Amino acid sequence: MRKILLAFVAFPLMVMAQDKTVERNTDKFKQMYDLLATPNMYRTASGAPGPEYYQQQADYKIDIELDDKNAKLSGQETVTYFNNAKESLDYLWMQLDQNQQSRKSLSPLVDSNVTDPVMSPKGFSRKYLEEDFDGGFNIEYVKDATGKPMNYTINQTMMRIELPTPLKHGEKISFSIKWWYNINNYRLDGGRSGYEQFEDGNRLYILAQFYPRMAVYNDVEGWQNQQFWGSGEFTLPFGNFDVNITVPADHILEATGELLNRNEVFTAAQLARYAQAEKSFDKPVIVVTQAEAEAAEKGFSTLKKTWKFKATNVRDFGISTSRKFIYDAMAVKLATRTTMAISLYPKEGNPLWEEYSTRIVAHTLKSYSSHTFDYPYPKAISINAEDQGMEYPMICWNWGRPDADGKYSDRVKHGMMSVIVHEVGHNFFPMIVNSDERQWTWMDEGLNSFMEYMALIEWDPKFPADRGPANKIVPYMSGDQRGLEPIMSNSESIRQFGNNAYGKPAAGLNILRETIMGRELFDYAFKTYANRWKFKHPTPEDFFRTMEDASAFDLDWFWRGWFYTTDYNDIGIKEVNKYFVSNEPSKEVKDFLKTRRRRNRIEGPMVYMIADGSESYKPEMNKPFEIKDCKTLQEYVEKTFTKEEQAKLKTPKYFYQVTFNKPGGLVMPIIVELTFEDGTTELHHFPAQIWRMNDKEANRTFATDKAIVKIKVDPKEETADIDTTNNSWPKEEVKSKFD
């Protein structure tokens, strides 16, 4: 019935007539055929893997030994590579990421640097006097299964292995590599792994990229053999690992995979405690105590022991070992299985780590599993490595220690917890949903930062999360456009890495979930993406298409604006006009009716809307509207509706036309909060498509029962609006920083 009533209001037709110089949004709302790869039999238009989808497999048998005295790692590996592509391969590419630490590395040469006006003697010496650290791979041999040398070529961080005959579809090949390298002190020489040196002579090792690793070959670009420059991380095929790790006998060690010889490397007391931890679901159990760790710190044993691990269907392998380690663990019950949450940390991490680390690991596994799929691996390990935050299957290194006296601030505690959630969460993205980090950092860091935000808020609704909420990305998006790149930029081309690859994608997904799609539709689509692509290699197109396919939301306008441009959102209130119902037309209405074509004319009796302040406005109009005040409308209602139907009609008393403008380039939903004279509020949501016919302005008329005293756009700051000074009517006075 409300539509019939509004049909007699002449005013909306006036708005259309006045819109003569409209700037339409044809580009911002067009479909993304110009940006997305064409669907095919490998990757479908729905975003799901196609019937011809394939991926390669690489299995490893690795033996390594740590020379603790000289900080050196030696190893030998046998790789079995399976070609599941339809085409044959003439050669194989392997990643030698450790070569970034070589003296011959080009990585230090690709960035500009300046002369520092002030340096410490140590800094000056390291920069200008000392010889650079040399930590690249030393390849001793590459041999085939018969022991015959294979030809290979090393190009910086990539190695090409020549095949004597093409490797055909369905075939596999085995070959062996022997290597060694000097381990870097990551606090001095940088790097995502290495060792931390303590004053007592002990080291805490975090070992990754420690073996030559197979590169990915896929349907999207063939070999992914982009160089490792340092920012773009890794992309790797899945496979199975058998790894033997020989270290000093007084070390405690953890790594990717299941420990096969726990009874050989743990004491009887530690074995009993670990068995207790496997049954403890409410709190961690100390497996290796601080007293045991402190005793081991003084030993520096010359004896050795070997830890044996087996990992199935993982893309990589990480290790951490030290004689300083305290070890605690607890069981985590998920919907379909039980896994272990584990933490290793030196005494310097206590009391902070003993209190929080393993508990937050367990919480992360529960939170992420509820939004994607149950964590499939037997354990998740958090390693305390100062100045670090890095992830590998089942294991990660995390920042955060108290002061020397054991005290710590909320900032340190919250920072540590955030890093642990983030790095443990990387088990899901990209360790299982295995995106190409070398090319698209946002596909793992952005999605994971969004998941991290949800996990932190589930832990504590008041947790001071710095990425996820829309308003947190405003300073970045409102910055100088010359310093910004679209999210869809190569990892090595991004200047503000944290904002671009972490913060902006996380904020965008949060806007989708909370404001545009709603939690139910978003969560279903996001879970669909995670399950479609777990243990596979998704691309950005697969994510974009799946989110639309599983939700019936056309989001091309959002992907185009948020991911492919550096446009910002700014929606404001240009003006608010109050209207009154009249029996007589105003001069403006009469002039308007003269311009109407015959086929658009309104025939018969009419209801007129008079604008406050117009020539036809009279002070006596300024009162709440009642149907009886408008003879034409009253006659229509009495003629058309029964008494019972009349009682059900809406009876608005006030009419306001609000004109919204959009100085920003992004299109976004308009969220409007109306505040009435009695203090109550009313929230209205208008989809982003409201901008499709006019990129500059949009009008909405609100017919209300109570007088409006305030109108505010985006009252909860959920659309990353960069300028809130134009969001209110009447315009609010903005306090200065001085105030």
PDB file of C-alpha atoms in Angstrom, residues 102-299:
ATOM      1  CA  SER A 102      75.283 -15.078  -0.133  1.00  0.00           C
ATOM      2  CA  ARG A 103      77.943 -12.388  -0.582  1.00  0.00           C
ATOM      3  CA  LYS A 104      77.074 -12.514  -4.274  1.00  0.00           C
ATOM      4  CA  SER A 105      73.375 -11.867  -3.646  1.00  0.00           C
ATOM      5  CA  LEU A 106      71.826  -9.062  -5.664  1.00  0.00           C
ATOM      6  CA  SER A 107      69.154  -8.445  -3.041  1.00  0.00           C
ATOM      7  CA  PRO A 108      71.102  -5.693  -1.228  1.00  0.00           C
ATOM      8  CA  LEU A 109      71.587  -3.912  -4.555  1.00  0.00           C
ATOM      9  CA  VAL A 110      67.982  -3.515  -5.671  1.00  0.00           C
ATOM     10  CA  ASP A 111      67.051  -0.817  -3.151  1.00  0.00           C
ATOM     11  CA  SER A 112      68.290   2.750  -2.967  1.00  0.00           C
ATOM     12  CA  ASN A 113      70.175   3.768   0.161  1.00  0.00           C
ATOM     13  CA  VAL A 114      71.482   7.005   1.553  1.00  0.00           C
ATOM     14  CA  THR A 115      74.375   8.033   3.750  1.00  0.00           C
ATOM     15  CA  ASP A 116      73.237   7.927   7.364  1.00  0.00           C
ATOM     16  CA  PRO A 117      74.151  11.214   9.094  1.00  0.00           C
ATOM     17  CA  VAL A 118      74.592   9.436  12.439  1.00  0.00           C
ATOM     18  CA  MET A 119      75.704   5.853  13.081  1.00  0.00           C
ATOM     19  CA  SER A 120      76.995   3.875  16.019  1.00  0.00           C
ATOM     20  CA  PRO A 121      80.592   2.616  15.756  1.00  0.00           C
ATOM     21  CA  LYS A 122      79.201  -0.911  15.446  1.00  0.00           C
ATOM     22  CA  GLY A 123      76.823   0.137  12.687  1.00  0.00           C
ATOM     23  CA  PHE A 124      79.530   2.016  10.785  1.00  0.00           C
ATOM     24  CA  SER A 125      81.887  -0.931  11.079  1.00  0.00           C
ATOM     25  CA  ARG A 126      79.311  -3.424   9.802  1.00  0.00           C
ATOM     26  CA  LYS A 127      78.309  -1.163   6.916  1.00  0.00           C
ATOM     27  CA  TYR A 128      81.702  -0.003   5.694  1.00  0.00           C
ATOM     28  CA  LEU A 129      84.539  -1.968   7.340  1.00  0.00           C
ATOM     29  CA  GLU A 130      83.540  -5.577   7.905  1.00  0.00           C
ATOM     30  CA  GLU A 131      83.268  -8.284   5.291  1.00  0.00           C
ATOM     31  CA  ASP A 132      79.670  -9.224   4.497  1.00  0.00           C
ATOM     32  CA  PHE A 133      78.330 -12.461   5.927  1.00  0.00           C
ATOM     33  CA  ASP A 134      78.344 -15.337   3.436  1.00  0.00           C
ATOM     34  CA  GLY A 135      75.444 -17.698   4.050  1.00  0.00           C
ATOM     35  CA  GLY A 136      74.486 -18.999   0.613  1.00  0.00           C
ATOM     36  CA  PHE A 137      74.116 -22.655  -0.353  1.00  0.00           C
ATOM     37  CA  ASN A 138      77.253 -24.600  -1.205  1.00  0.00           C
ATOM     38  CA  ILE A 139      76.045 -27.370  -3.534  1.00  0.00           C
ATOM     39  CA  GLU A 140      78.449 -30.322  -3.425  1.00  0.00           C
ATOM     40  CA  TYR A 141      76.602 -32.482  -5.964  1.00  0.00           C
ATOM     41  CA  VAL A 142      73.361 -33.206  -7.783  1.00  0.00           C
ATOM     42  CA  LYS A 143      73.041 -36.895  -8.767  1.00  0.00           C
ATOM     43  CA  ASP A 144      70.378 -39.068 -10.359  1.00  0.00           C
ATOM     44  CA  ALA A 145      69.033 -42.273  -8.820  1.00  0.00           C
ATOM     45  CA  THR A 146      72.008 -44.255 -10.175  1.00  0.00           C
ATOM     46  CA  GLY A 147      74.565 -41.871  -8.675  1.00  0.00           C
ATOM     47  CA  LYS A 148      75.386 -40.203 -11.994  1.00  0.00           C
ATOM     48  CA  PRO A 149      75.992 -36.423 -11.836  1.00  0.00           C
ATOM     49  CA  MET A 150      73.227 -34.259 -13.280  1.00  0.00           C
ATOM     50  CA  ASN A 151      73.785 -30.963 -15.040  1.00  0.00           C
ATOM     51  CA  TYR A 152      72.480 -27.922 -13.216  1.00  0.00           C
ATOM     52  CA  THR A 153      72.627 -24.132 -13.470  1.00  0.00           C
ATOM     53  CA  ILE A 154      72.251 -21.713 -10.548  1.00  0.00           C
ATOM     54  CA  ASN A 155      70.715 -18.311 -11.221  1.00  0.00           C
ATOM     55  CA  GLN A 156      70.837 -16.435  -7.907  1.00  0.00           C
ATOM     56  CA  THR A 157      68.073 -18.049  -5.778  1.00  0.00           C
ATOM     57  CA  MET A 158      66.916 -20.532  -8.443  1.00  0.00           C
ATOM     58  CA  MET A 159      68.549 -23.729  -9.714  1.00  0.00           C
ATOM     59  CA  ARG A 160      67.638 -25.431 -12.998  1.00  0.00           C
ATOM     60  CA  ILE A 161      68.284 -29.175 -13.175  1.00  0.00           C
ATOM     61  CA  GLU A 162      68.608 -30.574 -16.706  1.00  0.00           C
ATOM     62  CA  LEU A 163      66.778 -33.851 -17.381  1.00  0.00           C
ATOM     63  CA  PRO A 164      68.416 -36.442 -19.663  1.00  0.00           C
ATOM     64  CA  THR A 165      64.995 -37.211 -21.159  1.00  0.00           C
ATOM     65  CA  PRO A 166      61.708 -35.289 -20.829  1.00  0.00           C
ATOM     66  CA  LEU A 167      59.635 -36.186 -17.777  1.00  0.00           C
ATOM     67  CA  LYS A 168      56.281 -37.209 -19.235  1.00  0.00           C
ATOM     68  CA  HIS A 169      52.809 -37.027 -17.716  1.00  0.00           C
ATOM     69  CA  GLY A 170      52.390 -39.601 -14.958  1.00  0.00           C
ATOM     70  CA  GLU A 171      56.123 -40.202 -14.593  1.00  0.00           C
ATOM     71  CA  LYS A 172      58.344 -39.496 -11.594  1.00  0.00           C
ATOM     72  CA  ILE A 173      62.053 -38.908 -11.105  1.00  0.00           C
ATOM     73  CA  SER A 174      64.336 -39.214  -8.071  1.00  0.00           C
ATOM     74  CA  PHE A 175      67.596 -37.339  -7.579  1.00  0.00           C
ATOM     75  CA  SER A 176      69.893 -36.411  -4.687  1.00  0.00           C
ATOM     76  CA  ILE A 177      71.549 -33.163  -3.582  1.00  0.00           C
ATOM     77  CA  LYS A 178      74.255 -32.600  -0.992  1.00  0.00           C
ATOM     78  CA  TRP A 179      74.848 -29.114   0.417  1.00  0.00           C
ATOM     79  CA  TRP A 180      75.974 -27.017   3.378  1.00  0.00           C
ATOM     80  CA  TYR A 181      75.780 -23.377   4.427  1.00  0.00           C
ATOM     81  CA  ASN A 182      76.768 -21.021   7.225  1.00  0.00           C
ATOM     82  CA  ILE A 183      73.806 -20.133   9.431  1.00  0.00           C
ATOM     83  CA  ASN A 184      73.136 -16.421   9.774  1.00  0.00           C
ATOM     84  CA  ASN A 185      72.682 -14.516  13.016  1.00  0.00           C
ATOM     85  CA  TYR A 186      69.319 -13.102  11.973  1.00  0.00           C
ATOM     86  CA  ARG A 187      69.495 -10.227  14.474  1.00  0.00           C
ATOM     87  CA  LEU A 188      72.678  -8.992  12.770  1.00  0.00           C
ATOM     88  CA  ASP A 189      72.394 -10.215   9.196  1.00  0.00           C
ATOM     89  CA  GLY A 190      68.622 -10.297   8.802  1.00  0.00           C
ATOM     90  CA  GLY A 191      66.641 -13.152   7.352  1.00  0.00           C
ATOM     91  CA  ARG A 192      63.513 -15.153   8.079  1.00  0.00           C
ATOM     92  CA  SER A 193      65.514 -17.850   9.848  1.00  0.00           C
ATOM     93  CA  GLY A 194      68.930 -18.337  11.446  1.00  0.00           C
ATOM     94  CA  TYR A 195      70.014 -18.186  15.065  1.00  0.00           C
ATOM     95  CA  GLU A 196      69.824 -15.870  18.078  1.00  0.00           C
ATOM     96  CA  GLN A 197      73.028 -15.524  20.101  1.00  0.00           C
ATOM     97  CA  PHE A 198      72.773 -15.295  23.914  1.00  0.00           C
ATOM     98  CA  GLU A 199      75.404 -13.811  26.219  1.00  0.00           C
ATOM     99  CA  ASP A 200      76.123 -17.199  27.826  1.00  0.00           C
ATOM    100  CA  GLY A 201      77.248 -18.613  24.474  1.00  0.00           C
ATOM    101  CA  ASN A 202      74.055 -20.507  23.727  1.00  0.00           C
ATOM    102  CA  ARG A 203      72.147 -20.189  20.485  1.00  0.00           C
ATOM    103  CA  LEU A 204      68.477 -20.595  19.665  1.00  0.00           C
ATOM    104  CA  TYR A 205      68.086 -21.865  16.090  1.00  0.00           C
ATOM    105  CA  ILE A 206      65.106 -21.319  13.829  1.00  0.00           C
ATOM    106  CA  LEU A 207      65.867 -23.192  10.610  1.00  0.00           C
ATOM    107  CA  ALA A 208      63.869 -22.762   7.404  1.00  0.00           C
ATOM    108  CA  GLN A 209      64.606 -22.558   3.684  1.00  0.00           C
ATOM    109  CA  PHE A 210      67.460 -24.821   4.825  1.00  0.00           C
ATOM    110  CA  TYR A 211      67.236 -27.288   1.920  1.00  0.00           C
ATOM    111  CA  PRO A 212      66.884 -26.913  -1.873  1.00  0.00           C
ATOM    112  CA  ARG A 213      63.114 -26.915  -2.465  1.00  0.00           C
ATOM    113  CA  MET A 214      61.080 -27.725  -5.560  1.00  0.00           C
ATOM    114  CA  ALA A 215      59.405 -24.774  -7.241  1.00  0.00           C
ATOM    115  CA  VAL A 216      55.730 -24.885  -8.249  1.00  0.00           C
ATOM    116  CA  TYR A 217      54.726 -25.843 -11.776  1.00  0.00           C
ATOM    117  CA  ASN A 218      51.058 -25.211 -12.552  1.00  0.00           C
ATOM    118  CA  ASP A 219      48.423 -24.363 -15.152  1.00  0.00           C
ATOM    119  CA  VAL A 220      48.633 -20.617 -14.501  1.00  0.00           C
ATOM    120  CA  GLU A 221      52.231 -19.752 -15.414  1.00  0.00           C
ATOM    121  CA  GLY A 222      54.214 -22.973 -15.804  1.00  0.00           C
ATOM    122  CA  TRP A 223      57.240 -22.776 -13.504  1.00  0.00           C
ATOM    123  CA  GLN A 224      56.946 -20.183 -10.739  1.00  0.00           C
ATOM    124  CA  ASN A 225      60.628 -19.316 -10.764  1.00  0.00           C
ATOM    125  CA  GLN A 226      60.625 -15.663  -9.743  1.00  0.00           C
ATOM    126  CA  GLN A 227      63.690 -14.782  -7.705  1.00  0.00           C
ATOM    127  CA  PHE A 228      63.530 -14.447  -3.923  1.00  0.00           C
ATOM    128  CA  TRP A 229      64.338 -10.799  -3.234  1.00  0.00           C
ATOM    129  CA  GLY A 230      63.159 -10.858   0.355  1.00  0.00           C
ATOM    130  CA  SER A 231      59.597  -9.467   0.447  1.00  0.00           C
ATOM    131  CA  GLY A 232      57.659 -11.925  -1.691  1.00  0.00           C
ATOM    132  CA  GLU A 233      57.661 -15.137   0.311  1.00  0.00           C
ATOM    133  CA  PHE A 234      57.274 -18.662  -0.982  1.00  0.00           C
ATOM    134  CA  THR A 235      55.206 -20.951  -3.146  1.00  0.00           C
ATOM    135  CA  LEU A 236      55.774 -24.698  -2.938  1.00  0.00           C
ATOM    136  CA  PRO A 237      54.190 -27.999  -4.002  1.00  0.00           C
ATOM    137  CA  PHE A 238      52.784 -30.450  -1.467  1.00  0.00           C
ATOM    138  CA  GLY A 239      54.599 -33.642  -0.606  1.00  0.00           C
ATOM    139  CA  ASN A 240      55.691 -36.061   2.097  1.00  0.00           C
ATOM    140  CA  PHE A 241      58.808 -35.621   4.232  1.00  0.00           C
ATOM    141  CA  ASP A 242      61.076 -38.020   6.111  1.00  0.00           C
ATOM    142  CA  VAL A 243      63.640 -35.907   7.962  1.00  0.00           C
ATOM    143  CA  ASN A 244      66.436 -36.920  10.340  1.00  0.00           C
ATOM    144  CA  ILE A 245      67.959 -34.032  12.304  1.00  0.00           C
ATOM    145  CA  THR A 246      71.209 -34.502  14.237  1.00  0.00           C
ATOM    146  CA  VAL A 247      71.945 -31.895  16.925  1.00  0.00           C
ATOM    147  CA  PRO A 248      73.896 -31.711  20.213  1.00  0.00           C
ATOM    148  CA  ALA A 249      72.562 -34.255  22.708  1.00  0.00           C
ATOM    149  CA  ASP A 250      71.501 -31.581  25.225  1.00  0.00           C
ATOM    150  CA  HIS A 251      69.221 -29.773  22.734  1.00  0.00           C
ATOM    151  CA  ILE A 252      65.410 -29.828  22.791  1.00  0.00           C
ATOM    152  CA  LEU A 253      63.945 -29.709  19.290  1.00  0.00           C
ATOM    153  CA  GLU A 254      60.630 -29.425  17.477  1.00  0.00           C
ATOM    154  CA  ALA A 255      59.827 -29.519  13.783  1.00  0.00           C
ATOM    155  CA  THR A 256      57.169 -30.046  11.159  1.00  0.00           C
ATOM    156  CA  GLY A 257      55.617 -33.514  11.303  1.00  0.00           C
ATOM    157  CA  GLU A 258      55.254 -36.328  13.811  1.00  0.00           C
ATOM    158  CA  LEU A 259      58.209 -37.176  16.034  1.00  0.00           C
ATOM    159  CA  LEU A 260      58.920 -40.872  15.469  1.00  0.00           C
ATOM    160  CA  ASN A 261      61.491 -41.537  18.205  1.00  0.00           C
ATOM    161  CA  ARG A 262      60.249 -39.538  21.182  1.00  0.00           C
ATOM    162  CA  ASN A 263      61.355 -42.266  23.574  1.00  0.00           C
ATOM    163  CA  GLU A 264      64.960 -41.841  22.341  1.00  0.00           C
ATOM    164  CA  VAL A 265      65.198 -38.065  22.751  1.00  0.00           C
ATOM    165  CA  PHE A 266      63.022 -37.389  25.832  1.00  0.00           C
ATOM    166  CA  THR A 267      63.777 -38.542  29.358  1.00  0.00           C
ATOM    167  CA  ALA A 268      61.363 -40.902  31.099  1.00  0.00           C
ATOM    168  CA  ALA A 269      59.998 -37.993  33.147  1.00  0.00           C
ATOM    169  CA  GLN A 270      59.480 -35.893  30.012  1.00  0.00           C
ATOM    170  CA  LEU A 271      57.707 -38.777  28.268  1.00  0.00           C
ATOM    171  CA  ALA A 272      55.326 -39.098  31.204  1.00  0.00           C
ATOM    172  CA  ARG A 273      54.598 -35.373  31.170  1.00  0.00           C
ATOM    173  CA  TYR A 274      53.960 -35.401  27.421  1.00  0.00           C
ATOM    174  CA  ALA A 275      51.501 -38.271  27.866  1.00  0.00           C
ATOM    175  CA  GLN A 276      49.750 -36.146  30.485  1.00  0.00           C
ATOM    176  CA  ALA A 277      49.657 -33.181  28.081  1.00  0.00           C
ATOM    177  CA  GLU A 278      47.932 -35.319  25.462  1.00  0.00           C
ATOM    178  CA  LYS A 279      44.992 -35.650  27.877  1.00  0.00           C
ATOM    179  CA  SER A 280      44.976 -32.077  29.182  1.00  0.00           C
ATOM    180  CA  PHE A 281      42.364 -29.964  27.388  1.00  0.00           C
ATOM    181  CA  ASP A 282      42.044 -27.093  29.866  1.00  0.00           C
ATOM    182  CA  LYS A 283      45.637 -26.010  30.523  1.00  0.00           C
ATOM    183  CA  PRO A 284      49.190 -26.644  29.279  1.00  0.00           C
ATOM    184  CA  VAL A 285      51.471 -29.209  30.922  1.00  0.00           C
ATOM    185  CA  ILE A 286      55.177 -28.382  31.333  1.00  0.00           C
ATOM    186  CA  VAL A 287      57.036 -31.175  29.499  1.00  0.00           C
ATOM    187  CA  VAL A 288      60.588 -29.793  29.738  1.00  0.00           C
ATOM    188  CA  THR A 289      60.842 -27.652  32.852  1.00  0.00           C
ATOM    189  CA  GLN A 290      62.701 -24.390  33.322  1.00  0.00           C
ATOM    190  CA  ALA A 291      65.021 -26.121  35.798  1.00  0.00           C
ATOM    191  CA  GLU A 292      65.894 -28.757  33.180  1.00  0.00           C
ATOM    192  CA  ALA A 293      66.481 -26.057  30.558  1.00  0.00           C
ATOM    193  CA  GLU A 294      68.709 -24.032  32.874  1.00  0.00           C
ATOM    194  CA  ALA A 295      70.767 -27.136  33.631  1.00  0.00           C
ATOM    195  CA  ALA A 296      71.139 -27.900  29.923  1.00  0.00           C
ATOM    196  CA  GLU A 297      72.258 -24.317  29.198  1.00  0.00           C
ATOM    197  CA  LYS A 298      75.475 -24.975  31.095  1.00  0.00           C
ATOM    198  CA  GLY A 299      76.311 -28.297  29.468  1.00  0.00           C
TER     199      GLY A 299
END
